[in-house]
Structures are given as structure tokens and as C-alpha cells.
CSV table of N, CA, C and O in Angstrom, one decimal:
chain,number,residue,atom,x,y,z
A,1,PHE,N,5.5,-9.6,4.5
A,1,PHE,CA,5.6,-11.0,4.3
A,1,PHE,C,5.3,-11.3,2.8
A,1,PHE,O,4.2,-11.0,2.4
A,2,PRO,N,6.2,-11.9,2.1
A,2,PRO,CA,5.9,-12.2,0.7
A,2,PRO,C,4.9,-13.3,0.6
A,2,PRO,O,4.7,-14.1,1.5
A,3,VAL,N,4.1,-13.3,-0.5
A,3,VAL,CA,3.1,-14.3,-0.7
A,3,VAL,C,3.9,-15.5,-1.3
A,3,VAL,O,4.7,-15.4,-2.2
A,4,THR,N,3.6,-16.7,-0.7
A,4,THR,CA,4.2,-17.9,-1.2
A,4,THR,C,3.8,-18.3,-2.6
A,4,THR,O,2.7,-17.8,-3.1
A,5,ILE,N,4.6,-19.0,-3.3
A,5,ILE,CA,4.3,-19.4,-4.7
A,5,ILE,C,3.0,-20.1,-4.9
A,5,ILE,O,2.2,-19.7,-5.7
A,6,GLU,N,2.7,-21.0,-4.0
A,6,GLU,CA,1.4,-21.7,-4.1
A,6,GLU,C,0.2,-20.8,-3.8
A,6,GLU,O,-0.8,-20.9,-4.5
A,7,HIS,N,0.4,-19.9,-2.9
A,7,HIS,CA,-0.7,-18.9,-2.7
A,7,HIS,C,-0.8,-17.9,-3.8
A,7,HIS,O,-1.9,-17.5,-4.2
A,8,GLN,N,0.4,-17.6,-4.4
A,8,GLN,CA,0.4,-16.7,-5.5
A,8,GLN,C,-0.4,-17.3,-6.7
A,8,GLN,O,-1.2,-16.6,-7.3
A,9,ASP,N,-0.1,-18.5,-7.0
A,9,ASP,CA,-0.8,-19.2,-8.1
A,9,ASP,C,-2.3,-19.3,-7.8
A,9,ASP,O,-3.2,-19.0,-8.7
A,10,GLU,N,-2.7,-19.6,-6.6
A,10,GLU,CA,-4.1,-19.7,-6.2
A,10,GLU,C,-4.8,-18.3,-6.4
A,10,GLU,O,-5.9,-18.3,-7.0
A,11,ILE,N,-4.2,-17.3,-6.0
A,11,ILE,CA,-4.7,-15.9,-6.1
A,11,ILE,C,-4.9,-15.5,-7.5
A,11,ILE,O,-5.9,-15.1,-8.0
A,12,LEU,N,-3.8,-15.7,-8.3
A,12,LEU,CA,-3.8,-15.3,-9.7
A,12,LEU,C,-4.8,-16.1,-10.6
A,12,LEU,O,-5.4,-15.6,-11.5
A,13,ASN,N,-5.0,-17.4,-10.2
A,13,ASN,CA,-6.0,-18.2,-11.0
A,13,ASN,C,-7.4,-17.7,-10.7
A,13,ASN,O,-8.2,-17.6,-11.6
A,14,LYS,N,-7.7,-17.3,-9.5
A,14,LYS,CA,-9.0,-16.8,-9.1
A,14,LYS,C,-9.2,-15.3,-9.5
A,14,LYS,O,-10.3,-14.9,-9.9
A,15,PHE,N,-8.1,-14.5,-9.3
A,15,PHE,CA,-8.2,-13.1,-9.5
A,15,PHE,C,-7.0,-12.6,-10.3
A,15,PHE,O,-6.0,-12.2,-9.8
A,16,PRO,N,-7.2,-12.7,-11.7
A,16,PRO,CA,-6.1,-12.4,-12.5
A,16,PRO,C,-5.7,-10.9,-12.4
A,16,PRO,O,-6.5,-10.0,-12.2
A,17,CYS,N,-4.4,-10.7,-12.4
A,17,CYS,CA,-3.8,-9.3,-12.2
A,17,CYS,C,-4.1,-8.5,-13.5
A,17,CYS,O,-3.8,-8.9,-14.6
A,18,PRO,N,-4.6,-7.3,-13.3
A,18,PRO,CA,-5.0,-6.4,-14.5
A,18,PRO,C,-3.8,-5.7,-15.1
A,18,PRO,O,-4.0,-4.9,-16.0
A,19,SER,N,-2.6,-5.9,-14.6
A,19,SER,CA,-1.4,-5.1,-15.1
A,19,SER,C,-0.3,-6.1,-15.3
A,19,SER,O,-0.1,-7.1,-14.6
A,20,GLU,N,0.6,-5.7,-16.2
A,20,GLU,CA,1.8,-6.5,-16.5
A,20,GLU,C,3.0,-6.1,-15.6
A,20,GLU,O,4.0,-6.7,-15.6
A,21,LYS,N,2.9,-4.9,-15.0
A,21,LYS,CA,4.0,-4.3,-14.2
A,21,LYS,C,4.2,-5.2,-13.0
A,21,LYS,O,3.3,-5.6,-12.2
A,22,GLU,N,5.5,-5.6,-12.8
A,22,GLU,CA,5.9,-6.4,-11.7
A,22,GLU,C,5.6,-5.8,-10.3
A,22,GLU,O,5.1,-6.4,-9.4
A,23,SER,N,5.8,-4.4,-10.2
A,23,SER,CA,5.5,-3.7,-9.0
A,23,SER,C,4.0,-3.7,-8.7
A,23,SER,O,3.6,-3.9,-7.5
A,24,PHE,N,3.2,-3.6,-9.7
A,24,PHE,CA,1.7,-3.7,-9.5
A,24,PHE,C,1.3,-5.1,-9.0
A,24,PHE,O,0.6,-5.2,-8.1
A,25,LEU,N,1.9,-6.1,-9.7
A,25,LEU,CA,1.6,-7.5,-9.3
A,25,LEU,C,1.9,-7.8,-7.8
A,25,LEU,O,1.2,-8.4,-7.1
A,26,ARG,N,3.0,-7.2,-7.4
A,26,ARG,CA,3.4,-7.4,-6.0
A,26,ARG,C,2.4,-6.9,-5.0
A,26,ARG,O,1.9,-7.6,-4.1
A,27,TYR,N,1.9,-5.7,-5.3
A,27,TYR,CA,0.8,-5.1,-4.4
A,27,TYR,C,-0.5,-5.9,-4.6
A,27,TYR,O,-1.2,-6.1,-3.7
A,28,TRP,N,-0.8,-6.3,-5.8
A,28,TRP,CA,-2.0,-7.0,-6.1
A,28,TRP,C,-2.1,-8.3,-5.2
A,28,TRP,O,-3.1,-8.6,-4.6
A,29,LEU,N,-1.0,-9.0,-5.2
A,29,LEU,CA,-0.9,-10.2,-4.4
A,29,LEU,C,-1.0,-10.0,-2.9
A,29,LEU,O,-1.7,-10.7,-2.2
A,30,ILE,N,-0.3,-8.9,-2.5
A,30,ILE,CA,-0.3,-8.6,-1.0
A,30,ILE,C,-1.7,-8.2,-0.6
A,30,ILE,O,-2.2,-8.8,0.4
A,31,TYR,N,-2.4,-7.3,-1.3
A,31,TYR,CA,-3.7,-6.9,-0.9
A,31,TYR,C,-4.7,-8.0,-1.0
A,31,TYR,O,-5.6,-8.1,-0.2
A,32,LEU,N,-4.7,-8.7,-2.1
A,32,LEU,CA,-5.6,-9.8,-2.3
A,32,LEU,C,-5.5,-10.9,-1.3
A,32,LEU,O,-6.5,-11.4,-0.9
A,33,SER,N,-4.3,-11.2,-0.9
A,33,SER,CA,-4.2,-12.2,0.2
A,33,SER,C,-4.9,-11.8,1.5
A,33,SER,O,-5.3,-12.6,2.2
A,34,ASP,N,-5.0,-10.5,1.7
A,34,ASP,CA,-5.7,-10.0,2.9
A,34,ASP,C,-7.2,-10.0,2.7
A,34,ASP,O,-8.0,-10.1,3.7
A,35,ILE,N,-7.7,-9.8,1.5
A,35,ILE,CA,-9.2,-9.7,1.4
A,35,ILE,C,-9.9,-10.8,0.6
A,35,ILE,O,-11.1,-10.8,0.5
A,36,LYS,N,-9.2,-11.7,0.1
A,36,LYS,CA,-9.8,-12.8,-0.8
A,36,LYS,C,-10.8,-13.6,-0.2
A,36,LYS,O,-11.7,-14.2,-0.8
A,37,HIS,N,-10.8,-13.8,1.2
A,37,HIS,CA,-11.7,-14.7,1.8
A,37,HIS,C,-13.0,-14.0,2.4
A,37,HIS,O,-13.8,-14.6,3.1
A,38,ARG,N,-13.1,-12.8,2.1
A,38,ARG,CA,-14.2,-12.0,2.6
A,38,ARG,C,-15.5,-12.4,2.0
A,38,ARG,O,-15.6,-12.6,0.8
A,39,ASP,N,-16.6,-12.5,2.8
A,39,ASP,CA,-17.9,-12.8,2.3
A,39,ASP,C,-18.4,-11.7,1.4
A,39,ASP,O,-19.2,-11.9,0.5
A,40,ASN,N,-18.1,-10.4,1.7
A,40,ASN,CA,-18.7,-9.3,1.0
A,40,ASN,C,-17.8,-8.8,-0.1
A,40,ASN,O,-18.0,-7.7,-0.6
A,41,LEU,N,-16.9,-9.6,-0.6
A,41,LEU,CA,-16.0,-9.2,-1.7
A,41,LEU,C,-16.8,-9.2,-3.0
A,41,LEU,O,-17.4,-10.2,-3.4
A,42,LYS,N,-17.0,-8.0,-3.6
A,42,LYS,CA,-17.8,-7.9,-4.8
A,42,LYS,C,-16.9,-7.5,-6.0
A,42,LYS,O,-15.8,-6.9,-5.8
A,43,PRO,N,-17.4,-7.7,-7.2
A,43,PRO,CA,-16.7,-7.3,-8.4
A,43,PRO,C,-16.3,-5.8,-8.4
A,43,PRO,O,-15.2,-5.4,-8.9
A,44,SER,N,-17.1,-4.9,-7.8
A,44,SER,CA,-16.8,-3.5,-7.8
A,44,SER,C,-15.6,-3.2,-6.9
A,44,SER,O,-15.0,-2.2,-7.1
A,45,HIS,N,-15.3,-4.1,-6.0
A,45,HIS,CA,-14.2,-3.8,-5.1
A,45,HIS,C,-12.9,-3.9,-5.9
A,45,HIS,O,-11.9,-3.4,-5.4
A,46,PHE,N,-12.9,-4.7,-7.0
A,46,PHE,CA,-11.6,-4.8,-7.7
A,46,PHE,C,-11.2,-3.5,-8.4
A,46,PHE,O,-10.0,-3.3,-8.6
A,47,GLN,N,-12.1,-2.7,-8.7
A,47,GLN,CA,-11.7,-1.4,-9.3
A,47,GLN,C,-11.0,-0.6,-8.2
A,47,GLN,O,-10.0,0.1,-8.4
A,48,GLN,N,-11.5,-0.6,-7.0
A,48,GLN,CA,-10.9,0.1,-5.8
A,48,GLN,C,-9.5,-0.5,-5.6
A,48,GLN,O,-8.6,0.2,-5.3
A,49,LEU,N,-9.4,-1.8,-5.6
A,49,LEU,CA,-8.2,-2.5,-5.4
A,49,LEU,C,-7.1,-2.1,-6.5
A,49,LEU,O,-6.0,-1.9,-6.2
A,50,LYS,N,-7.6,-2.0,-7.7
A,50,LYS,CA,-6.7,-1.6,-8.8
A,50,LYS,C,-6.2,-0.2,-8.6
A,50,LYS,O,-5.0,0.0,-8.7
A,51,ILE,N,-7.0,0.7,-8.1
A,51,ILE,CA,-6.6,2.0,-7.8
A,51,ILE,C,-5.6,2.0,-6.7
A,51,ILE,O,-4.5,2.7,-6.7
A,52,LEU,N,-5.9,1.2,-5.6
A,52,LEU,CA,-4.9,1.1,-4.5
A,52,LEU,C,-3.6,0.6,-4.9
A,52,LEU,O,-2.5,1.1,-4.5
A,53,CYS,N,-3.5,-0.4,-5.8
A,53,CYS,CA,-2.3,-0.9,-6.3
A,53,CYS,C,-1.5,0.2,-7.1
A,53,CYS,O,-0.3,0.3,-7.0
A,54,ASP,N,-2.3,0.9,-8.0
A,54,ASP,CA,-1.6,2.0,-8.8
A,54,ASP,C,-1.0,3.0,-7.8
A,54,ASP,O,0.1,3.5,-8.1
A,55,LEU,N,-1.8,3.4,-6.8
A,55,LEU,CA,-1.3,4.4,-5.8
A,55,LEU,C,0.0,3.9,-5.1
A,55,LEU,O,0.9,4.7,-4.9
A,56,SER,N,0.0,2.6,-4.8
A,56,SER,CA,1.1,2.1,-4.1
A,56,SER,C,2.4,2.1,-5.0
A,56,SER,O,3.5,2.4,-4.5
A,57,VAL,N,2.2,1.8,-6.2
A,57,VAL,CA,3.3,1.8,-7.2
A,57,VAL,C,3.8,3.3,-7.4
A,57,VAL,O,5.0,3.5,-7.4
A,58,GLU,N,2.8,4.2,-7.5
A,58,GLU,CA,3.2,5.6,-7.6
A,58,GLU,C,3.9,6.1,-6.3
A,58,GLU,O,4.9,6.8,-6.5
A,59,TYR,N,3.5,5.6,-5.2
A,59,TYR,CA,4.2,6.0,-3.9
A,59,TYR,C,5.7,5.5,-4.0
A,59,TYR,O,6.6,6.3,-3.7
A,60,ASP,N,5.9,4.3,-4.4
A,60,ASP,CA,7.3,3.8,-4.6
A,60,ASP,C,8.1,4.6,-5.5
A,60,ASP,O,9.3,4.9,-5.3
A,61,GLU,N,7.5,5.0,-6.6
A,61,GLU,CA,8.2,5.7,-7.7
A,61,GLU,C,8.6,7.1,-7.1
A,61,GLU,O,9.7,7.6,-7.3
A,62,ILE,N,7.7,7.8,-6.5
A,62,ILE,CA,8.0,9.1,-6.0
A,62,ILE,C,9.0,9.1,-4.8
A,62,ILE,O,9.9,9.9,-4.8
A,63,LYS,N,8.8,8.1,-4.0
A,63,LYS,CA,9.8,7.9,-2.9
A,63,LYS,C,11.2,7.6,-3.4
A,63,LYS,O,12.1,8.2,-2.8
A,64,MET,N,11.3,6.9,-4.5
A,64,MET,CA,12.6,6.6,-5.0
A,64,MET,C,13.3,8.0,-5.5
A,64,MET,O,14.4,8.2,-5.3
A,65,VAL,N,12.5,8.8,-6.2
A,65,VAL,CA,13.0,10.1,-6.7
A,65,VAL,C,13.4,10.9,-5.5
A,65,VAL,O,14.5,11.5,-5.5
A,66,LEU,N,12.6,11.0,-4.4
A,66,LEU,CA,12.9,11.8,-3.3
A,66,LEU,C,14.2,11.3,-2.5
A,66,LEU,O,15.0,12.0,-2.0
A,67,ASP,N,14.3,10.0,-2.5
A,67,ASP,CA,15.5,9.4,-1.9
A,67,ASP,C,16.8,9.7,-2.6
A,67,ASP,O,17.8,10.0,-2.0
A,68,LEU,N,16.7,9.8,-3.9
A,68,LEU,CA,17.8,10.2,-4.8
A,68,LEU,C,18.1,11.7,-4.8
A,68,LEU,O,19.3,12.1,-4.7
A,69,GLU,N,17.1,12.5,-4.9
A,69,GLU,CA,17.2,13.9,-5.2
A,69,GLU,C,17.1,14.7,-3.9
A,69,GLU,O,17.5,15.9,-3.9
A,70,GLY,N,16.5,14.2,-2.8
A,70,GLY,CA,16.3,14.9,-1.6
A,70,GLY,C,14.9,15.6,-1.7
A,70,GLY,O,14.3,15.7,-2.7
A,71,ARG,N,14.5,16.1,-0.6
A,71,ARG,CA,13.2,16.8,-0.5
A,71,ARG,C,13.2,18.2,-0.8
A,71,ARG,O,12.1,18.9,-1.0
A,72,THR,N,14.4,18.8,-1.0
A,72,THR,CA,14.5,20.2,-1.3
A,72,THR,C,15.4,20.4,-2.5
A,72,THR,O,16.2,19.5,-2.8
A,73,TYR,N,15.4,21.6,-3.1
A,73,TYR,CA,16.3,22.0,-4.1
A,73,TYR,C,16.6,23.5,-4.0
A,73,TYR,O,15.8,24.2,-3.3
A,74,SER,N,17.7,23.9,-4.5
A,74,SER,CA,18.1,25.3,-4.4
A,74,SER,C,17.8,26.0,-5.7
A,74,SER,O,17.9,25.4,-6.8
A,75,SER,N,17.4,27.3,-5.6
A,75,SER,CA,17.1,28.1,-6.7
A,75,SER,C,17.6,29.5,-6.5
A,75,SER,O,17.5,30.0,-5.4
A,76,GLU,N,18.1,30.1,-7.6
A,76,GLU,CA,18.5,31.5,-7.5
A,76,GLU,C,17.6,32.3,-8.5
A,76,GLU,O,17.5,31.9,-9.6
A,77,GLY,N,17.1,33.3,-7.9
A,77,GLY,CA,16.2,34.1,-8.7
A,77,GLY,C,16.3,35.6,-8.3
A,77,GLY,O,17.3,36.0,-7.7
A,78,ARG,N,15.3,36.4,-8.6
A,78,ARG,CA,15.4,37.8,-8.3
A,78,ARG,C,15.4,38.1,-6.8
A,78,ARG,O,15.8,39.1,-6.4
A,79,ASN,N,14.9,37.1,-6.1
A,79,ASN,CA,14.9,37.2,-4.6
A,79,ASN,C,16.2,36.6,-4.0
A,79,ASN,O,16.2,36.4,-2.8
A,80,GLY,N,17.1,36.2,-4.8
A,80,GLY,CA,18.3,35.6,-4.3
A,80,GLY,C,18.3,34.1,-4.2
A,80,GLY,O,17.4,33.5,-4.8
A,81,PHE,N,19.1,33.6,-3.4
A,81,PHE,CA,19.3,32.1,-3.3
A,81,PHE,C,18.2,31.6,-2.3
A,81,PHE,O,18.0,32.2,-1.3
A,82,GLN,N,17.4,30.6,-2.8
A,82,GLN,CA,16.3,30.1,-2.0
A,82,GLN,C,16.4,28.5,-2.0
A,82,GLN,O,16.8,27.9,-3.0
A,83,ILE,N,16.0,28.0,-0.9
A,83,ILE,CA,15.8,26.5,-0.8
A,83,ILE,C,14.3,26.2,-0.8
A,83,ILE,O,13.6,26.8,0.0
A,84,LYS,N,13.9,25.4,-1.8
A,84,LYS,CA,12.5,25.2,-2.0
A,84,LYS,C,12.2,23.7,-1.9
A,84,LYS,O,13.1,22.8,-2.1
A,85,ILE,N,11.0,23.4,-1.5
A,85,ILE,CA,10.5,22.0,-1.4
A,85,ILE,C,10.2,21.5,-2.8
A,85,ILE,O,9.5,22.2,-3.6
A,86,ARG,N,10.6,20.3,-3.1
A,86,ARG,CA,10.3,19.7,-4.4
A,86,ARG,C,8.8,19.4,-4.5
A,86,ARG,O,8.2,19.1,-3.6
A,87,PRO,N,8.3,19.6,-5.8
A,87,PRO,CA,6.9,19.3,-6.0
A,87,PRO,C,6.5,17.8,-5.7
A,87,PRO,O,5.3,17.5,-5.3
A,88,GLU,N,7.5,16.9,-5.8
A,88,GLU,CA,7.2,15.5,-5.5
A,88,GLU,C,6.8,15.3,-4.0
A,88,GLU,O,6.1,14.4,-3.7
A,89,VAL,N,7.2,16.2,-3.1
A,89,VAL,CA,6.8,16.1,-1.7
A,89,VAL,C,5.3,16.2,-1.6
A,89,VAL,O,4.7,15.4,-0.9
A,90,ALA,N,4.7,17.2,-2.2
A,90,ALA,CA,3.3,17.4,-2.2
A,90,ALA,C,2.6,16.2,-2.8
A,90,ALA,O,1.5,15.8,-2.3
A,91,GLN,N,3.1,15.8,-3.9
A,91,GLN,CA,2.5,14.6,-4.6
A,91,GLN,C,2.6,13.4,-3.7
A,91,GLN,O,1.6,12.6,-3.6
A,92,LEU,N,3.7,13.2,-3.0
A,92,LEU,CA,3.8,12.0,-2.1
A,92,LEU,C,2.8,12.1,-1.0
A,92,LEU,O,2.1,11.1,-0.6
A,93,ASN,N,2.6,13.3,-0.4
A,93,ASN,CA,1.6,13.5,0.6
A,93,ASN,C,0.2,13.2,0.1
A,93,ASN,O,-0.6,12.6,0.8
A,94,ARG,N,-0.1,13.6,-1.1
A,94,ARG,CA,-1.4,13.3,-1.7
A,94,ARG,C,-1.6,11.8,-1.9
A,94,ARG,O,-2.6,11.2,-1.6
A,95,VAL,N,-0.6,11.1,-2.4
A,95,VAL,CA,-0.6,9.7,-2.6
A,95,VAL,C,-0.8,8.9,-1.3
A,95,VAL,O,-1.6,8.0,-1.2
A,96,VAL,N,-0.1,9.3,-0.3
A,96,VAL,CA,-0.3,8.7,1.1
A,96,VAL,C,-1.7,8.8,1.6
A,96,VAL,O,-2.3,7.9,2.1
A,97,SER,N,-2.2,10.0,1.4
A,97,SER,CA,-3.6,10.3,1.8
A,97,SER,C,-4.6,9.4,1.1
A,97,SER,O,-5.5,8.8,1.6
A,98,GLU,N,-4.4,9.3,-0.2
A,98,GLU,CA,-5.3,8.4,-1.1
A,98,GLU,C,-5.1,7.0,-0.7
A,98,GLU,O,-6.1,6.2,-0.7
A,99,ILE,N,-3.9,6.5,-0.4
A,99,ILE,CA,-3.7,5.1,0.0
A,99,ILE,C,-4.5,4.8,1.2
A,99,ILE,O,-5.1,3.8,1.3
A,100,ARG,N,-4.4,5.8,2.2
A,100,ARG,CA,-5.2,5.6,3.4
A,100,ARG,C,-6.7,5.5,3.1
A,100,ARG,O,-7.4,4.6,3.6
A,101,ASN,N,-7.2,6.4,2.2
A,101,ASN,CA,-8.6,6.3,1.9
A,101,ASN,C,-9.0,5.0,1.2
A,101,ASN,O,-10.0,4.4,1.6
A,102,TYR,N,-8.3,4.6,0.2
A,102,TYR,CA,-8.6,3.4,-0.5
A,102,TYR,C,-8.4,2.1,0.4
A,102,TYR,O,-9.2,1.2,0.3
A,103,SER,N,-7.4,2.2,1.3
A,103,SER,CA,-7.3,1.1,2.2
A,103,SER,C,-8.5,1.0,3.1
A,103,SER,O,-8.9,-0.1,3.4
A,104,LYS,N,-8.9,2.1,3.6
A,104,LYS,CA,-10.1,2.1,4.5
A,104,LYS,C,-11.3,1.6,3.7
A,104,LYS,O,-12.1,0.9,4.3
A,105,ILE,N,-11.5,2.0,2.5
A,105,ILE,CA,-12.6,1.6,1.7
A,105,ILE,C,-12.7,0.0,1.6
A,105,ILE,O,-13.7,-0.6,1.7
A,106,LEU,N,-11.5,-0.6,1.4
A,106,LEU,CA,-11.4,-2.0,1.3
A,106,LEU,C,-11.2,-2.7,2.6
A,106,LEU,O,-11.1,-3.9,2.7
A,107,GLY,N,-11.2,-2.0,3.7
A,107,GLY,CA,-11.1,-2.6,5.1
A,107,GLY,C,-9.7,-3.0,5.4
A,107,GLY,O,-9.6,-3.9,6.3
A,108,LEU,N,-8.8,-2.5,4.8
A,108,LEU,CA,-7.4,-2.8,5.0
A,108,LEU,C,-6.8,-1.8,6.0
A,108,LEU,O,-6.0,-0.9,5.6
A,109,VAL,N,-7.2,-1.9,7.2
A,109,VAL,CA,-6.8,-0.9,8.2
A,109,VAL,C,-6.1,-1.6,9.4
A,109,VAL,O,-6.4,-2.8,9.6
A,110,LEU,N,-5.2,-1.0,10.0
A,110,LEU,CA,-4.5,-1.5,11.2
A,110,LEU,C,-5.3,-1.4,12.4
A,110,LEU,O,-5.7,-0.3,12.8
A,111,VAL,N,-5.7,-2.5,13.0
A,111,VAL,CA,-6.4,-2.5,14.2
A,111,VAL,C,-5.8,-3.4,15.2
A,111,VAL,O,-5.1,-4.4,14.8
A,112,LYS,N,-6.0,-3.2,16.4
A,112,LYS,CA,-5.5,-4.1,17.4
A,112,LYS,C,-6.0,-5.5,17.3
A,112,LYS,O,-7.2,-5.7,17.1
A,113,ASP,N,-5.1,-6.5,17.3
A,113,ASP,CA,-5.5,-7.9,17.2
A,113,ASP,C,-6.4,-8.3,18.4
A,113,ASP,O,-6.1,-8.0,19.6
A,114,GLN,N,-7.5,-8.9,18.1
A,114,GLN,CA,-8.4,-9.3,19.2
A,114,GLN,C,-8.1,-10.7,19.7
A,114,GLN,O,-8.8,-11.2,20.7
A,115,THR,N,-7.2,-11.4,19.1
A,115,THR,CA,-6.9,-12.7,19.5
A,115,THR,C,-5.7,-12.7,20.5
A,115,THR,O,-4.9,-11.8,20.5
A,116,SER,N,-5.7,-13.7,21.4
A,116,SER,CA,-4.6,-13.7,22.4
A,116,SER,C,-3.9,-15.0,22.3
A,116,SER,O,-4.4,-16.0,21.9
A,117,THR,N,-2.6,-15.0,22.6
A,117,THR,CA,-1.8,-16.3,22.6
A,117,THR,C,-1.9,-17.0,23.9
A,117,THR,O,-2.4,-16.4,24.9
A,118,LYS,N,-1.5,-18.2,24.0
A,118,LYS,CA,-1.5,-19.0,25.2
A,118,LYS,C,-0.7,-18.3,26.3
A,118,LYS,O,-1.1,-18.2,27.4
A,119,GLU,N,0.4,-17.7,25.9
A,119,GLU,CA,1.3,-17.0,26.8
A,119,GLU,C,0.6,-15.8,27.4
A,119,GLU,O,0.7,-15.4,28.6
A,120,GLU,N,-0.2,-15.1,26.6
A,120,GLU,CA,-1.0,-13.9,27.1
A,120,GLU,C,-2.1,-14.3,28.1
A,120,GLU,O,-2.5,-13.5,28.9
A,121,GLU,N,-2.6,-15.5,27.9
A,121,GLU,CA,-3.8,-15.9,28.7
A,121,GLU,C,-3.3,-16.3,30.1
A,121,GLU,O,-4.1,-16.3,31.0
A,122,THR,N,-2.1,-16.8,30.2
A,122,THR,CA,-1.6,-17.2,31.5
A,122,THR,C,-0.9,-16.1,32.2
A,122,THR,O,-0.2,-15.3,31.5
A,123,ASN,N,-1.0,-16.0,33.5
A,123,ASN,CA,-0.2,-15.0,34.2
A,123,ASN,C,0.3,-15.6,35.5
A,123,ASN,O,0.0,-16.7,35.8
A,124,GLU,N,1.0,-14.8,36.3
A,124,GLU,CA,1.6,-15.4,37.5
A,124,GLU,C,0.5,-15.7,38.6
A,124,GLU,O,0.8,-16.3,39.6
A,125,PHE,N,-0.7,-15.2,38.4
A,125,PHE,CA,-1.7,-15.4,39.4
A,125,PHE,C,-2.5,-16.7,39.1
A,125,PHE,O,-3.4,-17.1,39.9
A,126,ASP,N,-2.3,-17.4,38.0
A,126,ASP,CA,-3.0,-18.6,37.6
A,126,ASP,C,-2.5,-19.8,38.4
A,126,ASP,O,-1.4,-19.9,38.8
């Protein structure tokens, strides 16, 4: 879900983006919209958030390379023709792991919603 213009301006006025990159700004707005109302949001959390945004941009860049080039390449050497995994695959795996770690640090984890809708509250036995 994209951040609306009025929410974007509100977020950026209170929490200026530390990067000029458009891709970084997109993640900055997404993540901040999830954590901006927390009581325990401290200045030190912004360093973690900056790293998370950098990792997310890096993920997109590596993913784009792999989408274009594929996950493997062929090589001919003294052992003959071989199909090898691109080094970007290992890098992508590392970035995904770090994104999970930094998301967890900031409390940006997927958990089951504890709220229920009116439809869920009623059933055929009511």
C-alpha cells in the first residue's frame, strides 16, 4: 500500500529522509508509517531504520540483476563445461537474512491480527 501524499508530507516533516535516492525514500516512508506512532521510538532506532532501508534497496538491485541474468551461468574450464550459481544469489540470501534481522529489531514482523471484524464475530449459532 503506497503512502498517501498527506501522510508522506507528515512523515517527512517529522522524520526527514537521510537519503536522496528515490528507492530509499520509498522504503523510508513505508517503514516509518508502520512505526511512527510507537511510544518507544528512540533516536537510535533511526540508525537501524536507515540500515533496513539500505538493505531493502540492495535487495531490489540484486533481484533486478538476477531477474535479468538468471541465477546460474555457464563456465568452461579445465574440468569442462559447468553450470555455476551466480555470486549474487549468495548476496541476496545474506540481504534477506539481514532484512529479517533488522525488521525484527524494529518490531516489523508479520503476526496474526488480534482484531476481528463484525462478520467474524457473528456465526450461524447466534
